[in-house]
JSON list of C-alpha atoms in Angstrom, two decimals:
[
{"chain": "G", "resi": 1, "resn": "MET", "atom": "CA", "xyz": [19.09, 13.87, -78.64]},
{"chain": "G", "resi": 2, "resn": "SER", "atom": "CA", "xyz": [20.69, 16.87, -77.75]},
{"chain": "G", "resi": 3, "resn": "GLU", "atom": "CA", "xyz": [17.96, 18.94, -79.33]},
{"chain": "G", "resi": 4, "resn": "PHE", "atom": "CA", "xyz": [15.26, 16.83, -77.25]},
{"chain": "G", "resi": 5, "resn": "ILE", "atom": "CA", "xyz": [17.23, 17.79, -74.19]},
{"chain": "G", "resi": 6, "resn": "ARG", "atom": "CA", "xyz": [17.12, 21.57, -75.40]},
{"chain": "G", "resi": 7, "resn": "GLU", "atom": "CA", "xyz": [13.54, 21.48, -75.89]},
{"chain": "G", "resi": 8, "resn": "ASN", "atom": "CA", "xyz": [12.29, 20.15, -72.49]},
{"chain": "G", "resi": 9, "resn": "TYR", "atom": "CA", "xyz": [14.78, 21.52, -69.89]},
{"chain": "G", "resi": 10, "resn": "ASN", "atom": "CA", "xyz": [12.77, 22.74, -66.96]},
{"chain": "G", "resi": 11, "resn": "GLU", "atom": "CA", "xyz": [15.64, 24.85, -66.04]},
{"chain": "G", "resi": 12, "resn": "VAL", "atom": "CA", "xyz": [14.31, 25.23, -62.08]},
{"chain": "G", "resi": 13, "resn": "LEU", "atom": "CA", "xyz": [13.47, 21.71, -62.11]},
{"chain": "G", "resi": 14, "resn": "VAL", "atom": "CA", "xyz": [16.64, 20.50, -62.79]},
{"chain": "G", "resi": 15, "resn": "PRO", "atom": "CA", "xyz": [19.16, 21.79, -60.86]},
{"chain": "G", "resi": 16, "resn": "PRO", "atom": "CA", "xyz": [17.84, 20.98, -57.82]},
{"chain": "G", "resi": 17, "resn": "ILE", "atom": "CA", "xyz": [17.91, 17.10, -58.81]},
{"chain": "G", "resi": 18, "resn": "VAL", "atom": "CA", "xyz": [21.43, 17.55, -59.93]},
{"chain": "G", "resi": 19, "resn": "SER", "atom": "CA", "xyz": [21.79, 19.39, -56.22]},
{"chain": "G", "resi": 20, "resn": "PHE", "atom": "CA", "xyz": [20.87, 16.31, -54.50]},
{"chain": "G", "resi": 21, "resn": "ILE", "atom": "CA", "xyz": [22.65, 13.41, -57.22]},
{"chain": "G", "resi": 22, "resn": "VAL", "atom": "CA", "xyz": [26.35, 15.71, -56.02]},
{"chain": "G", "resi": 23, "resn": "ALA", "atom": "CA", "xyz": [25.33, 15.69, -52.41]},
{"chain": "G", "resi": 24, "resn": "GLN", "atom": "CA", "xyz": [24.67, 12.25, -52.04]},
{"chain": "G", "resi": 25, "resn": "LEU", "atom": "CA", "xyz": [28.09, 11.05, -54.22]},
{"chain": "G", "resi": 26, "resn": "LEU", "atom": "CA", "xyz": [29.73, 13.67, -51.55]},
{"chain": "G", "resi": 27, "resn": "LYS", "atom": "CA", "xyz": [27.89, 11.39, -49.12]},
{"chain": "G", "resi": 28, "resn": "TYR", "atom": "CA", "xyz": [29.09, 8.30, -49.86]},
{"chain": "G", "resi": 29, "resn": "VAL", "atom": "CA", "xyz": [32.62, 9.68, -51.02]},
{"chain": "G", "resi": 30, "resn": "ILE", "atom": "CA", "xyz": [33.06, 11.58, -47.57]},
{"chain": "G", "resi": 31, "resn": "TYR", "atom": "CA", "xyz": [31.98, 8.22, -45.35]},
{"chain": "G", "resi": 32, "resn": "ALA", "atom": "CA", "xyz": [33.94, 6.50, -47.53]},
{"chain": "G", "resi": 33, "resn": "LEU", "atom": "CA", "xyz": [37.01, 8.44, -46.07]},
{"chain": "G", "resi": 34, "resn": "GLN", "atom": "CA", "xyz": [35.84, 9.18, -42.74]},
{"chain": "G", "resi": 35, "resn": "PHE", "atom": "CA", "xyz": [34.86, 5.26, -42.14]},
{"chain": "G", "resi": 36, "resn": "LYS", "atom": "CA", "xyz": [37.26, 3.93, -44.66]},
{"chain": "G", "resi": 37, "resn": "VAL", "atom": "CA", "xyz": [34.20, 1.36, -45.65]},
{"chain": "G", "resi": 38, "resn": "PHE", "atom": "CA", "xyz": [32.39, 1.73, -49.23]},
{"chain": "G", "resi": 39, "resn": "ARG", "atom": "CA", "xyz": [28.71, 1.59, -48.28]},
{"chain": "G", "resi": 40, "resn": "LYS", "atom": "CA", "xyz": [26.44, 1.41, -51.09]},
{"chain": "G", "resi": 41, "resn": "GLU", "atom": "CA", "xyz": [23.56, 2.72, -49.42]},
{"chain": "G", "resi": 42, "resn": "ARG", "atom": "CA", "xyz": [24.98, 5.71, -48.66]},
{"chain": "G", "resi": 43, "resn": "LEU", "atom": "CA", "xyz": [24.22, 6.74, -52.39]},
{"chain": "G", "resi": 44, "resn": "THR", "atom": "CA", "xyz": [21.02, 6.64, -51.32]},
{"chain": "G", "resi": 45, "resn": "GLY", "atom": "CA", "xyz": [20.28, 6.66, -48.40]},
{"chain": "G", "resi": 46, "resn": "ALA", "atom": "CA", "xyz": [19.55, 9.57, -45.81]},
{"chain": "G", "resi": 47, "resn": "GLY", "atom": "CA", "xyz": [21.32, 11.45, -43.24]},
{"chain": "G", "resi": 48, "resn": "GLY", "atom": "CA", "xyz": [25.09, 11.71, -43.08]},
{"chain": "G", "resi": 49, "resn": "MET", "atom": "CA", "xyz": [27.38, 15.21, -44.93]},
{"chain": "G", "resi": 50, "resn": "PRO", "atom": "CA", "xyz": [26.28, 16.86, -46.54]},
{"chain": "G", "resi": 51, "resn": "SER", "atom": "CA", "xyz": [22.57, 17.20, -46.56]},
{"chain": "G", "resi": 52, "resn": "SER", "atom": "CA", "xyz": [21.14, 16.25, -49.73]},
{"chain": "G", "resi": 53, "resn": "HIS", "atom": "CA", "xyz": [17.89, 17.47, -48.91]},
{"chain": "G", "resi": 54, "resn": "SER", "atom": "CA", "xyz": [19.15, 21.08, -47.60]},
{"chain": "G", "resi": 55, "resn": "SER", "atom": "CA", "xyz": [21.18, 21.24, -50.78]},
{"chain": "G", "resi": 56, "resn": "GLY", "atom": "CA", "xyz": [18.29, 20.44, -53.33]},
{"chain": "G", "resi": 57, "resn": "VAL", "atom": "CA", "xyz": [16.03, 22.97, -51.83]},
{"chain": "G", "resi": 58, "resn": "CYS", "atom": "CA", "xyz": [18.61, 25.73, -51.25]},
{"chain": "G", "resi": 59, "resn": "THR", "atom": "CA", "xyz": [19.25, 25.32, -54.82]},
{"chain": "G", "resi": 60, "resn": "LEU", "atom": "CA", "xyz": [15.47, 25.41, -55.32]},
{"chain": "G", "resi": 61, "resn": "MET", "atom": "CA", "xyz": [15.76, 28.93, -53.70]},
{"chain": "G", "resi": 62, "resn": "VAL", "atom": "CA", "xyz": [18.81, 30.15, -55.04]},
{"chain": "G", "resi": 63, "resn": "VAL", "atom": "CA", "xyz": [17.08, 29.43, -59.09]},
{"chain": "G", "resi": 64, "resn": "MET", "atom": "CA", "xyz": [13.26, 30.80, -58.48]},
{"chain": "G", "resi": 65, "resn": "ALA", "atom": "CA", "xyz": [15.18, 33.79, -57.13]},
{"chain": "G", "resi": 66, "resn": "TYR", "atom": "CA", "xyz": [16.08, 34.31, -60.12]},
{"chain": "G", "resi": 67, "resn": "ALA", "atom": "CA", "xyz": [13.68, 32.53, -62.30]},
{"chain": "G", "resi": 68, "resn": "GLU", "atom": "CA", "xyz": [10.76, 34.79, -60.65]},
{"chain": "G", "resi": 69, "resn": "GLY", "atom": "CA", "xyz": [12.42, 37.18, -58.70]},
{"chain": "G", "resi": 70, "resn": "LEU", "atom": "CA", "xyz": [12.63, 37.49, -55.04]},
{"chain": "G", "resi": 71, "resn": "SER", "atom": "CA", "xyz": [9.35, 39.15, -55.20]},
{"chain": "G", "resi": 72, "resn": "SER", "atom": "CA", "xyz": [7.50, 36.53, -56.20]},
{"chain": "G", "resi": 73, "resn": "PRO", "atom": "CA", "xyz": [5.12, 34.46, -54.02]},
{"chain": "G", "resi": 74, "resn": "LEU", "atom": "CA", "xyz": [6.20, 31.14, -55.79]},
{"chain": "G", "resi": 75, "resn": "PHE", "atom": "CA", "xyz": [10.30, 32.66, -54.34]},
{"chain": "G", "resi": 76, "resn": "ALA", "atom": "CA", "xyz": [8.79, 32.75, -51.42]},
{"chain": "G", "resi": 77, "resn": "VAL", "atom": "CA", "xyz": [7.18, 29.04, -51.51]},
{"chain": "G", "resi": 78, "resn": "SER", "atom": "CA", "xyz": [10.41, 27.31, -51.80]},
{"chain": "G", "resi": 79, "resn": "VAL", "atom": "CA", "xyz": [12.04, 29.67, -48.83]},
{"chain": "G", "resi": 80, "resn": "ILE", "atom": "CA", "xyz": [9.42, 28.21, -46.59]},
{"chain": "G", "resi": 81, "resn": "LEU", "atom": "CA", "xyz": [9.41, 24.26, -47.81]},
{"chain": "G", "resi": 82, "resn": "GLY", "atom": "CA", "xyz": [13.51, 25.07, -47.61]},
{"chain": "G", "resi": 83, "resn": "LEU", "atom": "CA", "xyz": [13.40, 26.11, -43.85]},
{"chain": "G", "resi": 84, "resn": "ILE", "atom": "CA", "xyz": [11.01, 23.39, -43.05]},
{"chain": "G", "resi": 85, "resn": "VAL", "atom": "CA", "xyz": [12.90, 20.51, -44.83]},
{"chain": "G", "resi": 86, "resn": "MET", "atom": "CA", "xyz": [15.67, 21.98, -43.24]},
{"chain": "G", "resi": 87, "resn": "TYR", "atom": "CA", "xyz": [13.94, 22.29, -39.96]},
{"chain": "G", "resi": 88, "resn": "ASP", "atom": "CA", "xyz": [13.16, 19.10, -39.93]},
{"chain": "G", "resi": 89, "resn": "ALA", "atom": "CA", "xyz": [16.37, 16.93, -41.18]},
{"chain": "G", "resi": 90, "resn": "ALA", "atom": "CA", "xyz": [18.25, 18.95, -37.84]},
{"chain": "G", "resi": 91, "resn": "GLY", "atom": "CA", "xyz": [15.40, 18.18, -35.81]},
{"chain": "G", "resi": 92, "resn": "VAL", "atom": "CA", "xyz": [12.52, 15.68, -35.93]},
{"chain": "G", "resi": 93, "resn": "ARG", "atom": "CA", "xyz": [14.67, 13.18, -38.37]},
{"chain": "G", "resi": 94, "resn": "ARG", "atom": "CA", "xyz": [17.63, 13.60, -36.19]},
{"chain": "G", "resi": 95, "resn": "ALA", "atom": "CA", "xyz": [15.56, 12.59, -33.08]},
{"chain": "G", "resi": 96, "resn": "ALA", "atom": "CA", "xyz": [14.10, 9.75, -34.84]},
{"chain": "G", "resi": 97, "resn": "GLY", "atom": "CA", "xyz": [17.85, 8.47, -35.63]},
{"chain": "G", "resi": 98, "resn": "LYS", "atom": "CA", "xyz": [19.08, 8.40, -31.95]},
{"chain": "G", "resi": 99, "resn": "HIS", "atom": "CA", "xyz": [15.84, 7.06, -30.74]},
{"chain": "G", "resi": 100, "resn": "ALA", "atom": "CA", "xyz": [16.55, 3.87, -33.43]},
{"chain": "G", "resi": 101, "resn": "GLN", "atom": "CA", "xyz": [19.87, 3.44, -31.72]},
{"chain": "G", "resi": 102, "resn": "GLU", "atom": "CA", "xyz": [18.74, 3.25, -28.64]},
{"chain": "G", "resi": 103, "resn": "ILE", "atom": "CA", "xyz": [15.73, 0.80, -29.88]},
{"chain": "G", "resi": 104, "resn": "ASN", "atom": "CA", "xyz": [18.63, -1.02, -31.28]},
{"chain": "G", "resi": 105, "resn": "LYS", "atom": "CA", "xyz": [20.55, -1.45, -28.15]},
{"chain": "G", "resi": 106, "resn": "LEU", "atom": "CA", "xyz": [18.26, -2.27, -26.24]},
{"chain": "G", "resi": 107, "resn": "LEU", "atom": "CA", "xyz": [16.68, -5.07, -28.69]},
{"chain": "G", "resi": 108, "resn": "ARG", "atom": "CA", "xyz": [20.29, -6.10, -28.86]},
{"chain": "G", "resi": 109, "resn": "HIS", "atom": "CA", "xyz": [20.80, -6.12, -25.59]},
{"chain": "G", "resi": 110, "resn": "LYS", "atom": "CA", "xyz": [17.56, -8.25, -25.01]},
{"chain": "G", "resi": 111, "resn": "ALA", "atom": "CA", "xyz": [18.89, -10.93, -27.88]},
{"chain": "G", "resi": 112, "resn": "GLY", "atom": "CA", "xyz": [21.50, -11.14, -26.13]},
{"chain": "G", "resi": 113, "resn": "GLU", "atom": "CA", "xyz": [24.65, -12.20, -28.78]},
{"chain": "G", "resi": 114, "resn": "SER", "atom": "CA", "xyz": [21.99, -13.67, -31.71]},
{"chain": "G", "resi": 115, "resn": "LYS", "atom": "CA", "xyz": [21.68, -11.22, -34.52]},
{"chain": "G", "resi": 116, "resn": "LEU", "atom": "CA", "xyz": [18.88, -9.31, -34.61]},
{"chain": "G", "resi": 117, "resn": "GLU", "atom": "CA", "xyz": [17.35, -9.60, -37.74]},
{"chain": "G", "resi": 118, "resn": "LYS", "atom": "CA", "xyz": [17.14, -6.35, -39.43]},
{"chain": "G", "resi": 119, "resn": "ASP", "atom": "CA", "xyz": [17.97, -3.07, -36.99]},
{"chain": "G", "resi": 120, "resn": "LEU", "atom": "CA", "xyz": [15.70, -0.42, -37.40]},
{"chain": "G", "resi": 121, "resn": "LYS", "atom": "CA", "xyz": [17.49, 2.50, -39.79]},
{"chain": "G", "resi": 122, "resn": "GLU", "atom": "CA", "xyz": [19.94, 4.60, -37.38]},
{"chain": "G", "resi": 123, "resn": "PHE", "atom": "CA", "xyz": [20.69, 7.15, -40.54]},
{"chain": "G", "resi": 124, "resn": "LEU", "atom": "CA", "xyz": [17.59, 9.24, -41.01]},
{"chain": "G", "resi": 125, "resn": "GLY", "atom": "CA", "xyz": [18.32, 13.18, -39.63]},
{"chain": "G", "resi": 126, "resn": "HIS", "atom": "CA", "xyz": [21.20, 15.64, -39.61]},
{"chain": "G", "resi": 127, "resn": "THR", "atom": "CA", "xyz": [23.58, 17.57, -37.12]},
{"chain": "G", "resi": 128, "resn": "PRO", "atom": "CA", "xyz": [23.07, 21.29, -37.68]},
{"chain": "G", "resi": 129, "resn": "LEU", "atom": "CA", "xyz": [26.67, 21.50, -39.47]},
{"chain": "G", "resi": 130, "resn": "GLU", "atom": "CA", "xyz": [25.59, 18.85, -42.23]},
{"chain": "G", "resi": 131, "resn": "VAL", "atom": "CA", "xyz": [22.75, 20.31, -42.78]},
{"chain": "G", "resi": 132, "resn": "ILE", "atom": "CA", "xyz": [24.57, 23.86, -43.10]},
{"chain": "G", "resi": 133, "resn": "CYS", "atom": "CA", "xyz": [26.92, 22.41, -45.35]},
{"chain": "G", "resi": 134, "resn": "GLY", "atom": "CA", "xyz": [24.15, 20.65, -47.71]},
{"chain": "G", "resi": 135, "resn": "ALA", "atom": "CA", "xyz": [23.11, 24.55, -47.81]},
{"chain": "G", "resi": 136, "resn": "ILE", "atom": "CA", "xyz": [25.92, 26.09, -48.59]},
{"chain": "G", "resi": 137, "resn": "LEU", "atom": "CA", "xyz": [26.91, 23.51, -51.52]},
{"chain": "G", "resi": 138, "resn": "GLY", "atom": "CA", "xyz": [23.09, 24.09, -52.44]},
{"chain": "G", "resi": 139, "resn": "ILE", "atom": "CA", "xyz": [23.32, 27.81, -53.23]},
{"chain": "G", "resi": 140, "resn": "ALA", "atom": "CA", "xyz": [26.63, 27.28, -54.60]},
{"chain": "G", "resi": 141, "resn": "ILE", "atom": "CA", "xyz": [24.72, 24.63, -57.32]},
{"chain": "G", "resi": 142, "resn": "GLY", "atom": "CA", "xyz": [22.18, 27.40, -57.40]},
{"chain": "G", "resi": 143, "resn": "PHE", "atom": "CA", "xyz": [24.26, 30.15, -58.59]},
{"chain": "G", "resi": 144, "resn": "MET", "atom": "CA", "xyz": [26.13, 28.46, -60.73]},
{"chain": "G", "resi": 145, "resn": "PHE", "atom": "CA", "xyz": [23.17, 26.91, -62.73]},
{"chain": "G", "resi": 146, "resn": "ALA", "atom": "CA", "xyz": [21.89, 30.43, -62.73]},
{"chain": "G", "resi": 147, "resn": "LEU", "atom": "CA", "xyz": [24.59, 32.27, -63.88]},
{"chain": "G", "resi": 148, "resn": "TRP", "atom": "CA", "xyz": [24.78, 29.97, -66.77]},
{"chain": "G", "resi": 149, "resn": "ASN", "atom": "CA", "xyz": [20.94, 30.14, -67.90]},
{"chain": "G", "resi": 150, "resn": "TYR", "atom": "CA", "xyz": [19.89, 33.37, -67.58]}
]
């Protein structure tokens, strides 16, 4: 099995996936510590601290810099992709989550005491701090993999 892994290991694809998973696990733990409750949804859900999307794209940027060089078109594409993902997480998706909160409040008020069938998903985006923390985590993981592989 280890021979299979060695032969099929992708030095650019694996680190961002690992980074994404690490951030999701941290998100689960941080949420549990903050709110004193374990929610399985935090293992796969969007939003929260740290941003797994930011972590993944920042890891991709670092490994692309090492694999292809800072002047390569592939590194440039990874930087632009990363900036778009982080801007979207802290901007558009965060606004959509705030809208969902307000719509849920309106629907609950309209429904009175009865429980709504299903609330709109409110955990969608990130605060700027969550994006920055995800980026720092991703850069650190990227450097760890880069130093290990190169």
